[in-house]
XYZ file of C-alpha atoms in Angstrom:
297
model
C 0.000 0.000 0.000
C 2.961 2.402 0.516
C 4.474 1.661 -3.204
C 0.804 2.091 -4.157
C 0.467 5.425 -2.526
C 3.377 7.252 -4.453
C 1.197 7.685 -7.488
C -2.053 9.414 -6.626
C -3.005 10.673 -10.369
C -2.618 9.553 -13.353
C -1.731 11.688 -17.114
C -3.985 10.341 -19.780
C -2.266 10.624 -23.140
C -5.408 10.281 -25.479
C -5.169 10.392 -29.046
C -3.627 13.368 -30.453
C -1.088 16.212 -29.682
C -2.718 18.067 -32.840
C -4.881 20.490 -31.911
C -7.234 20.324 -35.179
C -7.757 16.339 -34.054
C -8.943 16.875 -31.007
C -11.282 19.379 -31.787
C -12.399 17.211 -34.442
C -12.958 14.117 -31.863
C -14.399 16.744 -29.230
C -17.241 17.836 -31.915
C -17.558 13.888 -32.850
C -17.878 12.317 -29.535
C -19.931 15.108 -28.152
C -22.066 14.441 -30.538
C -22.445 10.717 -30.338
C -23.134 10.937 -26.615
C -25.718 13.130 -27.082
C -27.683 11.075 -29.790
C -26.900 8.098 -27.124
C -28.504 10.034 -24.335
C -31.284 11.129 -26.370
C -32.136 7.787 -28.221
C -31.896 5.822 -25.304
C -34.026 8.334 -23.003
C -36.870 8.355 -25.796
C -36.928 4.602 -26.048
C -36.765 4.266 -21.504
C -39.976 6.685 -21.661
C -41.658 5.409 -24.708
C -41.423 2.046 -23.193
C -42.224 3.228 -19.751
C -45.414 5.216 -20.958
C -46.962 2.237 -23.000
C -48.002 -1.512 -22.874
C -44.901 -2.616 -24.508
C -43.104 -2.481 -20.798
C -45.526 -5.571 -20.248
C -43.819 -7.287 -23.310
C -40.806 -9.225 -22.451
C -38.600 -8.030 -25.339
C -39.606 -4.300 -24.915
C -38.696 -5.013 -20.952
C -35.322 -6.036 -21.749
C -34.557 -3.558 -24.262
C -35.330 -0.535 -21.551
C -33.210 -2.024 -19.262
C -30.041 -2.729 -22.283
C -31.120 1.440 -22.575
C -30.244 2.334 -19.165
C -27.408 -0.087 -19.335
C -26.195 1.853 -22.666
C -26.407 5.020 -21.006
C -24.709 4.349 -17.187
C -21.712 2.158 -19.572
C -20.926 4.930 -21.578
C -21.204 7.913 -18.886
C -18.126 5.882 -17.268
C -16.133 6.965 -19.594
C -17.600 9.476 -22.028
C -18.298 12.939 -20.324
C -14.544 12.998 -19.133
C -13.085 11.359 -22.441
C -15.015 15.108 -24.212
C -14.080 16.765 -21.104
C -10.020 16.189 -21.515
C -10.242 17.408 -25.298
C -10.565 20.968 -24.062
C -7.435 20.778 -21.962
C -3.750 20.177 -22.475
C -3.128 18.244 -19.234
C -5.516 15.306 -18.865
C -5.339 13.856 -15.411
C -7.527 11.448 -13.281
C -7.172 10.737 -9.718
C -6.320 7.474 -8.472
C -9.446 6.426 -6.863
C -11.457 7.697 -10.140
C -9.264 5.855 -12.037
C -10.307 2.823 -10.050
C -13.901 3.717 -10.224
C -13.649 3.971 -13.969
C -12.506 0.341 -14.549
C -14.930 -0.952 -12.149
C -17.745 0.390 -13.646
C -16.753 -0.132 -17.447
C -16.177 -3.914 -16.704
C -19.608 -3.818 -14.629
C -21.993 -2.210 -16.588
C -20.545 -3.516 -19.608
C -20.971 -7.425 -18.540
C -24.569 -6.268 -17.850
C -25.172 -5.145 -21.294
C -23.432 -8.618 -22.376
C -25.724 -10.275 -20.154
C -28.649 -8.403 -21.448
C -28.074 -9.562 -24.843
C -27.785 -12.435 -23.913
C -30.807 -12.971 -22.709
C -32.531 -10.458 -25.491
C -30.988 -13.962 -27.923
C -32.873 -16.377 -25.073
C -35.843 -14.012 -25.239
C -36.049 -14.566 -29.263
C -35.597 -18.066 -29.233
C -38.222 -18.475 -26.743
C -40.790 -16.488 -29.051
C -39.699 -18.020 -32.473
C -39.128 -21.987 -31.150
C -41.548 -22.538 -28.787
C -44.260 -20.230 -29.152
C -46.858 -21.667 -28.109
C -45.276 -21.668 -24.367
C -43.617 -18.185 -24.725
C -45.585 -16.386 -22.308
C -45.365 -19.266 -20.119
C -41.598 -19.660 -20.267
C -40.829 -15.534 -20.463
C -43.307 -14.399 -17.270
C -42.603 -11.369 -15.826
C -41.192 -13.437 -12.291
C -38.843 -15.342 -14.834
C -37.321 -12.205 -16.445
C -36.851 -10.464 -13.783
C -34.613 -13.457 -12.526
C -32.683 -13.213 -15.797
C -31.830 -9.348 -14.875
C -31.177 -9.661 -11.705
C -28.822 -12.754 -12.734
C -27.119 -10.104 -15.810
C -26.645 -7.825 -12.562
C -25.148 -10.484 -10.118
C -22.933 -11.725 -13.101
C -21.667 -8.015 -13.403
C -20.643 -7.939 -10.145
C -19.082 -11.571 -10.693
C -17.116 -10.228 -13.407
C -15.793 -7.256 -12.053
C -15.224 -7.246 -8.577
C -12.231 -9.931 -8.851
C -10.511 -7.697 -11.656
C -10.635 -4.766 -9.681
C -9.340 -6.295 -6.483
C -6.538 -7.668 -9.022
C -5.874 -4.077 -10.349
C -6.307 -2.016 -7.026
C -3.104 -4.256 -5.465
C -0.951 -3.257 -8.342
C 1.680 -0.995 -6.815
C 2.163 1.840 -8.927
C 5.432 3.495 -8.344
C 5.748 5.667 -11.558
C 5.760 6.844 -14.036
C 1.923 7.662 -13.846
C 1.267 8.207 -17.810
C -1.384 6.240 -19.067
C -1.291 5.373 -23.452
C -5.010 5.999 -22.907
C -7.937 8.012 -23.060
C -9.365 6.572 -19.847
C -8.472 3.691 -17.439
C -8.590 0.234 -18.710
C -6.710 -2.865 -17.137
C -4.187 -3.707 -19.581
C -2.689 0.146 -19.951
C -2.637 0.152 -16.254
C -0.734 -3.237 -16.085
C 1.981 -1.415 -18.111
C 2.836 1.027 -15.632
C 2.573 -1.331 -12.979
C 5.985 -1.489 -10.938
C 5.686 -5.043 -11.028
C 5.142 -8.500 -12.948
C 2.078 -8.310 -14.638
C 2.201 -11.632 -16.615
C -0.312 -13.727 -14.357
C -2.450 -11.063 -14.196
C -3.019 -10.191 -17.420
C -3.253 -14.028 -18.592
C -5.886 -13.571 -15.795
C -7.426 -10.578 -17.265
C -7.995 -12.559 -20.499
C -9.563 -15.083 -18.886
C -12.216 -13.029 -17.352
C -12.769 -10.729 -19.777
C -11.646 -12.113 -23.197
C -12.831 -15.682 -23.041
C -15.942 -14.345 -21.258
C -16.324 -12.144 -24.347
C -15.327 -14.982 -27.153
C -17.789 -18.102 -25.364
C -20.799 -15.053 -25.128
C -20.333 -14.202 -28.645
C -20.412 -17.943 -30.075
C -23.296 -18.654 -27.559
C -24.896 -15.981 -29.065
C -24.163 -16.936 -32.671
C -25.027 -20.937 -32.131
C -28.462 -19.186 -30.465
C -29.099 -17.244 -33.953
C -28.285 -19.592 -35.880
C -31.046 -22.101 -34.460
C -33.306 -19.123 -34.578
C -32.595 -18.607 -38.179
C -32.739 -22.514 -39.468
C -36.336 -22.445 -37.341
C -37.405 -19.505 -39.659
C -37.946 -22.146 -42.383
C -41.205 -23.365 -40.576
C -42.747 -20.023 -40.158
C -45.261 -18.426 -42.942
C -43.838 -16.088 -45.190
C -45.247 -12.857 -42.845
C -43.515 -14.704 -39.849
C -40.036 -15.077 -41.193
C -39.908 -11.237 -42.304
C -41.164 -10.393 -38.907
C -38.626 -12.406 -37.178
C -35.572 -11.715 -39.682
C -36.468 -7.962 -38.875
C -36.185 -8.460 -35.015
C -33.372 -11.154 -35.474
C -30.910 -9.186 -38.005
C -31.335 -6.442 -36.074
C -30.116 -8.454 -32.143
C -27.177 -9.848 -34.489
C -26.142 -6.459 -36.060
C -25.629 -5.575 -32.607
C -23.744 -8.467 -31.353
C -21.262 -8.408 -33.669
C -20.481 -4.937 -34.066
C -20.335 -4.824 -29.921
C -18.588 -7.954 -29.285
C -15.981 -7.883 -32.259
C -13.620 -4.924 -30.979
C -14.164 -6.410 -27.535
C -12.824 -9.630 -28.599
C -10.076 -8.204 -30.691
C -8.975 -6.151 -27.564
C -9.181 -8.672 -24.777
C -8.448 -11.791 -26.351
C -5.434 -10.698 -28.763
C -4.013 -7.987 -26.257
C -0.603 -8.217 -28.096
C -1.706 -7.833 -32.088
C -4.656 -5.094 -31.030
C -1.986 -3.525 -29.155
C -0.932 -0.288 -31.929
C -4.551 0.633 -32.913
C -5.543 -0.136 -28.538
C -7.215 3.139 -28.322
C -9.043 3.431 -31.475
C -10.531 0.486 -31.832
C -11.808 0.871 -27.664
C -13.867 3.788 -29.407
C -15.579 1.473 -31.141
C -17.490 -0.785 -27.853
C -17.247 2.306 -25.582
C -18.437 5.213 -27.691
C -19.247 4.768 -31.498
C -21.398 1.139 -31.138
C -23.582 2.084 -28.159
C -25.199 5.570 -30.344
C -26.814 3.505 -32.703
C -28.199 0.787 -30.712
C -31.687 2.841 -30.221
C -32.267 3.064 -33.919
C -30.989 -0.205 -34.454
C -33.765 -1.849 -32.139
C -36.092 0.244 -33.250
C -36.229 1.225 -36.683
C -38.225 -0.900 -37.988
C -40.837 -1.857 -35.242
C -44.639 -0.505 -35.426
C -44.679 -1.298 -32.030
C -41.908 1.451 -31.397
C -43.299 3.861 -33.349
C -46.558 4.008 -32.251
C -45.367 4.570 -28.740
C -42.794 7.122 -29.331
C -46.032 8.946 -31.143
């Protein structure tokens, strides 16, 4: 704890010394965090204010909302906030904060997906028992499981991360606090923990993402079965869950499972899962569901 002590902020280097870029990536991000906040605050109240809430699909999409929104306030507002200054710092114990909270929410919204995939399958294979299998008791055992595997997830990699000593130097390849740029200015041997690191959140990210894709895949070869009406309904619902699988779970994989080849383009491709792929999520659910639309009316 006394190694630990001698560093008690951290200098985030972000992305650019050129002025132009960050004011470029200040105007960008700014931007996608609002149409995040906005989307995902129309969908929590047109949800809230209508029958769909009693829906199990529409249930579990609020709640991947609010997760979308408290996963990306970890780390946006101060990612726009450092653009605007020369010297970007963060404190110790925020720094901590921020990489609980990333890997916490963030398993959540895996979670939630997850069982968004179980929701489908449900609905599509057995439909006849669907409202049996997917009552209300039932899903909200499935959150409150996504919220108890959060804490599952993240509590051990913090307690992993918040024993590093950190003796300097305190900068941070970054834009905000993340496990493996931390392990780098670690005064210590890292090795264990970062194979550790991979196992919890890299395998945990690969297994998710084939569950996900053997899960779709049954959904899809059931399609066959359905009336015409019922496969465009369900390949409308379905392609829209995958779309956001894979463009969630690829730079996640990519990061946490190949730490050593995704190691040059690290930051940039972390803008992908924390920033650019959560905006669109809202019109991705919703784009092309009546349901949706008549509510938000």
């Amino acid at each position: 704890m006394e190694i630990q002590r001698n560093v008690s902020e951290f200098i985030l280097l972000g992305f650019s010394y050129d002025q132009n870029m960050q004011v470029f990536c200040f105007v960008l991000f700014l931007f996608c965090y609002v149409a995040l906040l906005a989307g995902n605050l129309l969908i929590l109240v047109s949800i809230r204010c209508s029958p769909l809430f009693h829906q199990p699909m529409y249930y579990f999409l609020s709640h991947l909302s609010t997760m979308d929104i408290c996963y990306t306030s970890s780390i946006t507002p101060k990612l726009i906030g450092d653009l605007l200054v020369e010297r970007k710092t963060i404190s110790y114990g925020n720094c901590m904060l921020q990489v609980f909270t990333m890997h916490f929410f963030g398993m959540i919204e895996v979670l939630i997906l997850t069982v968004m995939a179980f929701d489908r399958y449900a609905a599509i294979c057995k439909p006849l028992h669907y409202l049996l299998i997917m009552n209300r008791t039932r899903c909200s055992l499935l959150l409150l499981a996504a919220w108890a595997g959060g804490a599952v997830h993240s509590f051990p990699q913090f307690f992993m991360v918040i024993r590093l000593p950190f003796c300097g130097p305190n900068e941070i390849d970054h834009y905000f606090c993340d496990i493996f740029p931390l392990l780098k200015v670690a005064c210590t041997d890292t090795y264990i923990t970062g194979v550790l690191v991979v196992a919890f959140s890299g395998m945990v990210a690969l297994v998710t993402f084939i569950v996900l894709f053997v899960s779709y895949g049954i959904i899809l070869f059931t399609l066959r079965n359905l009336s015409a009406e019922g496969r465009r309904k369900a390949l409308s619902t379905c392609g829209s869950h995958i779309m956001v699988v894979v463009l969630f779970f690829m730079p996640c994989i990519h990061t946490y499972v190949l730490p050593a080849e995704s190691e040059n383009g690290y930051k940039e491709i972390s803008v992908f899962y924390t920033v650019i792929v959560p905006m669109p999520n809202p019109l991705i659910y919703t784009l092309r569901k009546m349901e949706m639309k008549i509510a938000m009316g």
